[in-house]
Coordinates of C-alpha atoms in Angstrom, one line a residue:
Chain A
M1 CA 5.8 0.9 -0.5
P2 CA 2.9 -0.7 1.4
T3 CA 0.0 1.4 2.6
E4 CA 0.7 3.9 5.3
H5 CA -1.6 4.1 8.3
A6 CA -2.8 7.5 7.2
S7 CA -5.2 5.7 5.0
S8 CA -7.1 3.8 7.5
G9 CA -7.6 5.4 10.8
S10 CA -7.6 9.1 11.3
A11 CA -9.5 9.7 8.1
Q12 CA -12.7 8.3 9.3
H13 CA -13.1 10.8 12.1
H14 CA -13.7 13.5 9.5
H15 CA -15.7 14.1 6.4
E16 CA -15.4 12.9 2.9
Q17 CA -13.4 15.8 1.9
H18 CA -10.8 15.1 4.5
F19 CA -10.8 11.5 3.6
N20 CA -9.8 12.3 0.0
S21 CA -7.1 14.7 1.0
S22 CA -5.8 12.0 3.4
E23 CA -5.5 9.6 0.5
T24 CA -3.7 12.1 -1.5
V25 CA -1.2 12.6 1.4
R26 CA -0.7 8.9 1.5
D27 CA 0.0 8.8 -2.2
I28 CA 2.5 11.6 -1.9
V29 CA 4.2 9.8 1.0
I30 CA 4.4 6.6 -1.0
G31 CA 5.9 8.3 -4.1
L32 CA 8.3 10.6 -2.3
A33 CA 9.6 8.0 0.1
D34 CA 10.6 5.6 -2.6
G35 CA 11.6 8.3 -5.0
L36 CA 14.0 9.8 -2.6
T37 CA 15.4 6.5 -1.4
V38 CA 15.9 4.2 -4.4
P39 CA 17.4 6.6 -7.0
F40 CA 19.6 8.0 -4.2
A41 CA 20.9 4.5 -3.3
L42 CA 21.3 3.5 -6.9
A43 CA 23.2 6.7 -7.8
A44 CA 25.5 6.2 -4.8
G45 CA 26.1 2.6 -5.8
I46 CA 27.0 3.4 -9.4
A47 CA 29.0 6.5 -8.3
G48 CA 31.2 4.1 -6.2
V49 CA 32.2 2.1 -9.2
A50 CA 31.9 4.6 -12.1
G51 CA 35.3 6.3 -11.5
A52 CA 37.0 4.2 -14.1
T53 CA 34.7 5.2 -16.9
A54 CA 35.3 8.3 -19.1
N55 CA 32.4 10.4 -17.8
P56 CA 31.2 8.9 -14.5
S57 CA 28.7 11.5 -13.5
R58 CA 27.0 11.1 -16.9
L59 CA 26.6 7.3 -16.3
V60 CA 25.1 8.0 -12.9
V61 CA 22.6 10.5 -14.3
I62 CA 21.5 8.2 -17.2
A63 CA 21.1 5.2 -14.8
G64 CA 19.3 7.4 -12.3
L65 CA 16.9 8.9 -14.8
A66 CA 16.2 5.4 -16.2
E67 CA 15.4 4.3 -12.7
I68 CA 13.1 7.2 -12.1
A69 CA 11.3 6.6 -15.3
A70 CA 10.9 2.9 -14.5
G71 CA 10.0 3.4 -10.8
S72 CA 7.5 6.2 -11.4
I73 CA 5.7 4.3 -14.2
A74 CA 5.7 1.0 -12.2
M75 CA 4.4 2.7 -9.1
G76 CA 2.0 5.0 -10.8
L77 CA 0.4 2.4 -13.1
G78 CA 0.5 -0.1 -10.2
G79 CA -1.4 2.4 -8.0
Y80 CA -3.9 3.0 -10.8
L81 CA -4.6 -0.7 -11.2
A82 CA -4.8 -1.2 -7.4
S83 CA -7.3 1.7 -7.1
R84 CA -9.3 0.4 -10.1
G85 CA -9.3 -3.0 -8.5
D86 CA -10.6 -1.6 -5.2
T87 CA -13.5 0.2 -7.0
E88 CA -14.4 -2.9 -9.0
H89 CA -14.2 -5.1 -5.9
F90 CA -16.5 -2.7 -4.1
E91 CA -19.0 -2.6 -6.9
S92 CA -19.1 -6.3 -7.4
E93 CA -19.6 -6.9 -3.6
R94 CA -22.3 -4.3 -3.6
R95 CA -24.2 -6.0 -6.4
R96 CA -23.9 -9.3 -4.6
E97 CA -25.2 -7.7 -1.3
E98 CA -28.1 -6.1 -3.3
R99 CA -29.0 -9.5 -4.7
E100 CA -28.7 -11.3 -1.3
V101 CA -30.9 -8.8 0.5
V102 CA -33.7 -9.6 -1.9
E103 CA -33.1 -13.3 -2.7
R104 CA -31.8 -14.6 0.6
P105 CA -33.4 -12.5 3.3
L106 CA -33.1 -15.1 6.0
D107 CA -29.3 -15.6 5.4
E108 CA -28.9 -11.8 5.6
E109 CA -30.8 -11.7 8.9
A110 CA -28.6 -14.4 10.3
E111 CA -25.5 -12.4 9.2
I112 CA -26.8 -9.3 11.0
Y113 CA -27.4 -11.3 14.2
E114 CA -23.9 -12.8 13.8
I115 CA -22.3 -9.4 13.5
F116 CA -24.0 -8.2 16.7
E117 CA -23.3 -11.5 18.6
Q118 CA -19.6 -10.8 18.2
Y119 CA -20.1 -7.8 20.5
G120 CA -22.3 -9.6 23.0
V121 CA -25.6 -8.2 21.6
D122 CA -28.2 -10.9 21.6
R123 CA -31.0 -11.4 19.0
D124 CA -33.7 -9.6 21.0
H125 CA -31.5 -6.5 21.3
A126 CA -30.4 -6.6 17.7
M127 CA -33.8 -7.1 16.2
P128 CA -35.1 -3.5 16.2
V129 CA -32.0 -2.5 14.2
L130 CA -32.6 -5.4 11.8
R131 CA -36.3 -4.3 11.3
S132 CA -35.3 -0.7 10.6
L133 CA -32.8 -1.9 8.0
Q134 CA -35.3 -4.2 6.4
A135 CA -37.6 -1.2 5.9
N136 CA -34.9 0.6 4.0
P137 CA -33.1 -1.7 1.5
K138 CA -30.5 0.8 0.4
A139 CA -29.4 1.5 4.0
Y140 CA -29.5 -2.3 4.6
V141 CA -27.0 -2.8 1.7
D142 CA -24.8 0.1 2.9
F143 CA -24.8 -1.4 6.4
M144 CA -23.7 -4.8 5.2
M145 CA -21.0 -3.3 3.0
R146 CA -19.5 -1.4 5.9
F147 CA -20.2 -3.8 8.8
E148 CA -20.1 -7.2 7.3
L149 CA -17.4 -6.7 4.7
G150 CA -15.6 -3.7 6.1
L151 CA -15.6 -1.9 2.7
E152 CA -15.7 1.9 2.1
E153 CA -16.8 3.2 -1.2
P154 CA -13.7 4.5 -3.1
A155 CA -13.9 8.2 -4.1
P156 CA -14.8 8.6 -7.8
G157 CA -11.8 9.4 -10.1
R158 CA -9.5 8.2 -7.4
A159 CA -7.5 5.8 -9.5
L160 CA -6.2 8.3 -12.0
R161 CA -5.5 10.9 -9.4
S162 CA -3.7 8.4 -7.3
A163 CA -1.6 7.2 -10.3
W164 CA -0.5 10.8 -11.1
T165 CA 0.1 11.8 -7.5
I166 CA 2.4 8.8 -6.9
A167 CA 4.3 9.1 -10.2
V168 CA 4.9 12.9 -9.9
S169 CA 5.9 12.5 -6.2
Y170 CA 8.4 9.8 -7.2
I171 CA 9.9 12.0 -9.9
V172 CA 10.1 15.0 -7.6
G173 CA 11.8 12.8 -4.9
G174 CA 14.2 11.3 -7.4
T175 CA 15.4 14.6 -8.8
I176 CA 16.8 15.6 -5.4
P177 CA 19.5 12.9 -5.1
L178 CA 20.4 13.1 -8.9
S179 CA 20.7 16.8 -9.3
P180 CA 24.3 17.0 -7.8
Y181 CA 25.5 14.6 -10.5
V182 CA 24.3 17.0 -13.1
L183 CA 25.7 20.1 -11.3
F184 CA 29.2 18.9 -10.3
S185 CA 31.8 17.5 -12.6
S186 CA 33.7 15.7 -9.9
I187 CA 31.9 12.4 -9.0
T188 CA 33.2 12.5 -5.5
T189 CA 31.9 16.0 -4.9
A190 CA 28.6 15.0 -6.5
L191 CA 28.3 11.9 -4.3
H192 CA 29.0 13.8 -1.1
V193 CA 26.5 16.6 -2.0
S194 CA 23.9 14.0 -3.0
I195 CA 24.3 12.2 0.4
G196 CA 24.0 15.5 2.2
I197 CA 20.9 17.0 0.5
T198 CA 19.1 13.6 0.3
L199 CA 19.6 12.8 4.0
L200 CA 18.4 16.3 4.8
A201 CA 15.4 15.9 2.4
L202 CA 14.6 12.5 4.0
A203 CA 14.7 14.1 7.5
V204 CA 12.4 17.0 6.5
F205 CA 10.1 14.6 4.7
G206 CA 10.0 12.2 7.6
A207 CA 9.3 15.0 10.1
I208 CA 6.4 16.4 8.0
K209 CA 5.1 12.8 7.5
G210 CA 5.2 12.2 11.2
R211 CA 3.4 15.5 11.9
M212 CA 0.6 14.7 9.5
L213 CA 0.2 11.1 10.7
G214 CA 0.4 12.1 14.3
S215 CA 3.5 10.1 15.0
P216 CA 6.5 11.5 17.0
V217 CA 8.2 13.9 14.6
L218 CA 11.8 13.2 15.6
R219 CA 11.4 9.5 15.5
S220 CA 9.7 9.7 12.1
A221 CA 12.5 11.8 10.7
L222 CA 15.2 9.5 12.0
Q223 CA 13.4 6.4 10.6
T224 CA 13.1 7.9 7.1
V225 CA 16.8 8.9 7.2
A226 CA 17.7 5.4 8.4
I227 CA 15.9 3.7 5.6
G228 CA 17.5 5.9 3.0
G229 CA 21.0 5.6 4.6
I230 CA 20.8 1.8 4.9
A231 CA 19.6 1.3 1.4
A232 CA 22.3 3.6 0.0
A233 CA 25.1 2.0 2.1
A234 CA 24.0 -1.5 1.0
A235 CA 23.8 -0.5 -2.7
F236 CA 27.2 1.3 -2.5
E237 CA 29.0 -1.6 -0.7
L238 CA 27.4 -4.2 -3.0
A239 CA 28.4 -2.4 -6.1
R240 CA 32.0 -1.9 -4.7
L241 CA 32.3 -5.6 -3.8
L242 CA 31.0 -6.7 -7.2
N243 CA 33.3 -4.3 -9.0
A244 CA 36.4 -5.4 -7.0
H245 CA 35.8 -9.2 -7.5
G246 CA 34.0 -9.1 -10.8
Chain B
M1 CA 3.4 -0.2 -4.9
P2 CA 0.2 0.9 -3.2
T3 CA -2.0 -1.6 -1.4
E4 CA -3.8 -4.2 -3.5
H5 CA -7.4 -4.9 -3.0
A6 CA -6.7 -8.4 -1.7
S7 CA -6.1 -6.7 1.6
S8 CA -9.5 -5.2 2.2
G9 CA -12.4 -7.1 0.9
S10 CA -12.3 -10.8 0.3
A11 CA -10.3 -11.3 3.5
Q12 CA -13.1 -10.4 5.8
H13 CA -15.4 -13.2 4.5
H14 CA -13.2 -15.7 6.2
H15 CA -11.4 -16.3 9.5
E16 CA -8.4 -14.7 11.1
Q17 CA -6.1 -17.5 9.6
H18 CA -7.2 -16.6 6.1
F19 CA -6.9 -13.0 6.8
N20 CA -3.2 -13.4 7.7
S21 CA -2.5 -15.5 4.6
S22 CA -4.2 -12.9 2.5
E23 CA -1.9 -10.2 3.9
T24 CA 1.1 -12.4 3.0
V25 CA -0.2 -12.8 -0.5
R26 CA -0.5 -9.1 -0.7
D27 CA 3.1 -8.6 0.5
I28 CA 4.3 -11.1 -2.1
V29 CA 2.4 -9.3 -4.8
I30 CA 3.8 -5.9 -3.8
G31 CA 7.4 -7.2 -3.7
L32 CA 7.3 -9.4 -6.9
A33 CA 5.5 -6.8 -9.0
D34 CA 8.1 -4.0 -8.4
G35 CA 11.0 -6.5 -8.2
L36 CA 10.2 -7.9 -11.7
T37 CA 9.4 -4.5 -13.2
V38 CA 11.9 -1.9 -12.0
P39 CA 15.2 -3.9 -12.2
F40 CA 14.0 -5.2 -15.6
A41 CA 13.4 -1.7 -16.9
L42 CA 16.6 -0.3 -15.4
A43 CA 18.7 -3.2 -16.9
A44 CA 17.1 -2.6 -20.3
G45 CA 17.8 1.1 -20.1
I46 CA 21.5 0.6 -19.2
A47 CA 21.9 -2.2 -21.7
G48 CA 20.8 0.3 -24.4
V49 CA 23.7 2.6 -23.7
A50 CA 26.3 0.3 -22.2
G51 CA 27.6 -1.0 -25.5
A52 CA 30.5 1.5 -25.6
T53 CA 31.9 0.4 -22.3
A54 CA 34.5 -2.4 -22.0
N55 CA 32.2 -5.0 -20.3
P56 CA 28.6 -3.8 -20.8
S57 CA 26.9 -6.8 -19.2
R58 CA 28.9 -6.4 -16.0
L59 CA 27.8 -2.7 -15.7
V60 CA 24.2 -3.8 -16.1
V61 CA 24.6 -6.5 -13.4
I62 CA 26.3 -4.2 -11.0
A63 CA 23.6 -1.5 -11.5
G64 CA 20.8 -4.0 -11.4
L65 CA 22.0 -5.6 -8.1
A66 CA 22.5 -2.2 -6.6
E67 CA 18.9 -1.4 -7.5
I68 CA 17.7 -4.7 -6.1
A69 CA 19.6 -4.0 -2.8
A70 CA 18.2 -0.5 -2.6
G71 CA 14.6 -1.4 -3.7
S72 CA 14.3 -4.4 -1.4
I73 CA 15.6 -2.5 1.6
A74 CA 13.5 0.6 0.9
M75 CA 10.3 -1.5 0.4
G76 CA 11.0 -4.0 3.2
L77 CA 11.9 -1.4 5.8
G78 CA 9.1 0.9 4.5
G79 CA 6.7 -2.0 4.9
Y80 CA 8.0 -2.7 8.4
L81 CA 7.4 0.9 9.5
A82 CA 4.0 1.1 7.9
S83 CA 2.9 -2.1 9.7
R84 CA 4.4 -0.9 13.0
G85 CA 2.5 2.4 12.4
D86 CA -0.7 0.6 11.9
T87 CA -0.3 -1.3 15.1
E88 CA 0.6 1.8 17.1
H89 CA -2.2 3.7 15.6
F90 CA -4.7 0.9 16.5
E91 CA -3.4 0.7 20.1
S92 CA -3.5 4.5 20.7
E93 CA -7.0 4.7 19.3
R94 CA -8.0 1.8 21.4
R95 CA -6.7 3.4 24.6
R96 CA -8.6 6.6 23.6
E97 CA -11.8 4.7 23.2
E98 CA -11.3 2.8 26.5
R99 CA -11.0 6.2 28.2
E100 CA -13.9 7.8 26.4
V101 CA -16.3 4.9 27.2
V102 CA -15.6 5.6 30.9
E103 CA -15.1 9.3 31.0
R104 CA -17.5 10.6 28.4
P105 CA -20.3 8.0 28.3
L106 CA -22.9 10.5 26.9
D107 CA -20.6 11.4 24.0
E108 CA -20.1 7.8 23.2
E109 CA -23.9 7.2 23.3
A110 CA -24.3 10.1 20.9
E111 CA -21.7 8.5 18.6
I112 CA -23.5 5.2 18.6
Y113 CA -26.8 6.9 17.7
E114 CA -25.0 8.8 15.0
I115 CA -23.6 5.6 13.5
F116 CA -27.0 4.0 13.3
E117 CA -28.7 7.2 12.0
Q118 CA -26.5 7.0 8.9
Y119 CA -28.4 3.8 8.1
G120 CA -31.8 5.2 8.9
V121 CA -32.0 3.5 12.3
D122 CA -33.6 5.9 14.8
R123 CA -32.8 6.2 18.5
D124 CA -35.6 3.9 19.7
H125 CA -34.4 1.1 17.5
A126 CA -30.7 1.6 18.3
M127 CA -31.2 1.8 22.0
P128 CA -31.3 -1.9 22.8
V129 CA -27.9 -2.4 21.1
L130 CA -26.5 0.5 23.0
R131 CA -27.7 -0.9 26.3
S132 CA -26.2 -4.3 25.5
L133 CA -22.9 -2.7 24.7
Q134 CA -22.9 -0.6 27.9
A135 CA -23.3 -3.7 29.9
N136 CA -20.1 -5.1 28.4
P137 CA -17.3 -2.4 28.2
K138 CA -14.8 -4.5 26.3
A139 CA -17.4 -5.3 23.6
Y140 CA -18.3 -1.6 23.6
V141 CA -14.7 -0.6 22.8
D142 CA -14.4 -3.3 20.2
F143 CA -17.6 -2.1 18.6
M144 CA -16.4 1.5 18.4
M145 CA -13.0 0.5 17.0
R146 CA -14.6 -1.4 14.2
F147 CA -17.8 0.6 13.5
E148 CA -16.9 4.2 14.4
L149 CA -13.2 4.1 13.4
G150 CA -13.2 1.3 10.9
L151 CA -10.0 -0.2 12.4
E152 CA -9.1 -3.9 12.5
E153 CA -6.6 -5.2 15.0
P154 CA -3.3 -5.9 13.1
A155 CA -2.0 -9.5 13.5
P156 CA 0.8 -9.8 16.0
G157 CA 4.3 -10.1 14.5
R158 CA 2.9 -8.8 11.2
A159 CA 5.4 -6.0 10.8
L160 CA 8.5 -8.2 10.7
R161 CA 6.9 -10.9 8.6
S162 CA 5.6 -8.3 6.2
A163 CA 9.1 -6.7 5.8
W164 CA 10.8 -10.0 5.1
T165 CA 8.1 -11.1 2.7
I166 CA 8.2 -7.9 0.7
A167 CA 12.1 -7.8 0.6
V168 CA 12.5 -11.5 -0.4
S169 CA 9.8 -11.2 -3.0
Y170 CA 11.5 -8.1 -4.5
I171 CA 14.9 -10.0 -4.6
V172 CA 13.3 -13.1 -6.2
G173 CA 11.5 -10.9 -8.8
G174 CA 14.7 -8.9 -9.5
T175 CA 16.9 -11.9 -10.2
I176 CA 14.7 -13.0 -13.1
P177 CA 15.4 -10.0 -15.4
L178 CA 19.1 -9.8 -14.3
S179 CA 20.1 -13.4 -14.8
P180 CA 20.5 -13.3 -18.6
Y181 CA 23.1 -10.5 -18.2
V182 CA 25.1 -12.9 -16.0
L183 CA 24.7 -15.9 -18.3
F184 CA 25.2 -14.3 -21.8
S185 CA 28.3 -12.4 -22.8
S186 CA 26.6 -10.6 -25.6
I187 CA 24.7 -7.7 -24.3
T188 CA 22.2 -7.8 -27.2
T189 CA 21.4 -11.5 -26.5
A190 CA 21.1 -10.8 -22.8
L191 CA 18.7 -7.9 -23.4
H192 CA 16.5 -10.0 -25.7
V193 CA 16.5 -13.0 -23.3
S194 CA 15.8 -10.7 -20.4
I195 CA 12.8 -9.1 -22.2
G196 CA 11.5 -12.6 -23.1
I197 CA 11.7 -14.3 -19.7
T198 CA 10.6 -11.2 -17.8
L199 CA 7.5 -10.6 -19.9
L200 CA 6.7 -14.3 -19.5
A201 CA 7.2 -14.1 -15.7
L202 CA 5.1 -10.9 -15.5
A203 CA 2.3 -12.7 -17.5
V204 CA 2.4 -15.8 -15.2
F205 CA 2.6 -13.6 -12.1
G206 CA -0.3 -11.4 -13.3
A207 CA -2.4 -14.5 -14.1
I208 CA -1.8 -16.1 -10.7
K209 CA -2.5 -12.7 -9.0
G210 CA -5.8 -12.3 -11.0
R211 CA -6.8 -15.8 -9.9
M212 CA -6.1 -15.2 -6.3
L213 CA -7.8 -11.9 -6.2
G214 CA -10.8 -13.1 -8.2
S215 CA -10.1 -10.7 -11.2
P216 CA -10.3 -11.9 -14.8
V217 CA -7.1 -13.9 -15.3
L218 CA -6.2 -12.9 -18.8
R219 CA -6.8 -9.2 -18.1
S220 CA -4.7 -9.3 -15.0
A221 CA -1.9 -11.0 -17.0
L222 CA -2.0 -8.4 -19.8
Q223 CA -2.0 -5.5 -17.3
T224 CA 1.0 -6.8 -15.5
V225 CA 2.9 -7.3 -18.8
A226 CA 1.8 -3.8 -19.9
I227 CA 3.2 -2.1 -16.8
G228 CA 6.5 -3.9 -17.1
G229 CA 6.7 -3.3 -20.9
I230 CA 5.9 0.4 -20.7
A231 CA 8.3 1.0 -17.8
A232 CA 11.1 -0.9 -19.6
A233 CA 10.4 0.9 -22.9
A234 CA 10.4 4.3 -21.2
A235 CA 13.7 3.6 -19.4
F236 CA 15.3 2.2 -22.5
E237 CA 14.3 5.2 -24.7
L238 CA 15.1 7.8 -22.1
A239 CA 18.6 6.3 -21.6
R240 CA 19.1 6.2 -25.4
L241 CA 18.0 9.8 -25.8
L242 CA 20.2 11.0 -23.0
N243 CA 23.2 9.1 -24.3
A244 CA 22.8 10.4 -27.8
H245 CA 22.5 14.0 -26.7
G246 CA 24.5 14.0 -23.5

């Protein structure tokens, strides 16, 4: 799932500590949302066509666990590489700015003026800031990273933490829709219980997410339930159609 | 999959047009990466245990298509809501800044001084910038959005475009690993062909992604292949173990 807006905005009001915990919240949201939704929908889809096999619940559980393994690894490793990429990108841009401040001081001056011009600040008014920055090369580079390139330094150790957080959240999310297929021998009962507890879990998750991100709680809960419900209905109907005509 | 670093850094060197196309590339990457990986791994997992059923390839295809339906809807709608959330967050923060500039001018002054202080620019040197901004309230608000809050205005229509791009990319990615199970009646042949073409597709995709993001092409290709391979191996082995002991 693409980045949630928790990542960008509210974090920067606060301190570094809050920023990190906000990124962890974002990773939990990413993992839980897909972990609840996709295994739920897949299990419902297979449950709809597995009735003819000898042990339908077992087939749902095997396919569901295979999906959880695949999804958690794909998302966790994907998150790891994306975070690593962010860090490498930041570092290479930082080295480039460090060189440019020394080697092309006039170009950097022009860039500073350009930044301020966008906000109607002319050269005379921007010059004192430029002179201050030029007296302090580290601050100059920091300023360009943030205000020319819009880059924040990623927290150290973030990549690995992000990978584990996403993967574990996906696994936790995925066990909720699958557990009824382990507990109930009737596939119909299992499907109904799975639908009930997963929609409930999606509603609770959506409400908590809304609260943490500052969105309306009820709307957030309904949206999360709707995504899960639509995905599951589509998977269920598609599997049924294919099974009938296959 | 979490956000790729294409989104943040390189985009801001260029113009708005490039920024939009970079976000589209990011959405394609998100959809294709998971679409290639998860249905591939799930299909391999089910193929490993489906041998005992009457028509094993058919079971893989039904489960695979159900997964693609679930995954593309979950990711597409998730992307839609995340983008909508970004836009709403930006707009509500913008309204707040617009109020604060009028109602609490001294607090805003202090915030401007604080921003510059982080870069060693003292009040005397920052004041001309502040006075310029105060003479131009719209620019003042724009400046605070970007430099206090670190927020960029999301492109209009982005949410819907993002949702479709992610969903279609997921479907396109997912049809590659599944197609051999439609084309070959032998499940073993289908599994082997699926492994071959999917690893190849992951390598090509990883290489192109690396090139577009400016990462080393070979490393990017190997990483993408590794994620798909590890996810598929885990799903395959887990399904086999469960099947043997279930």
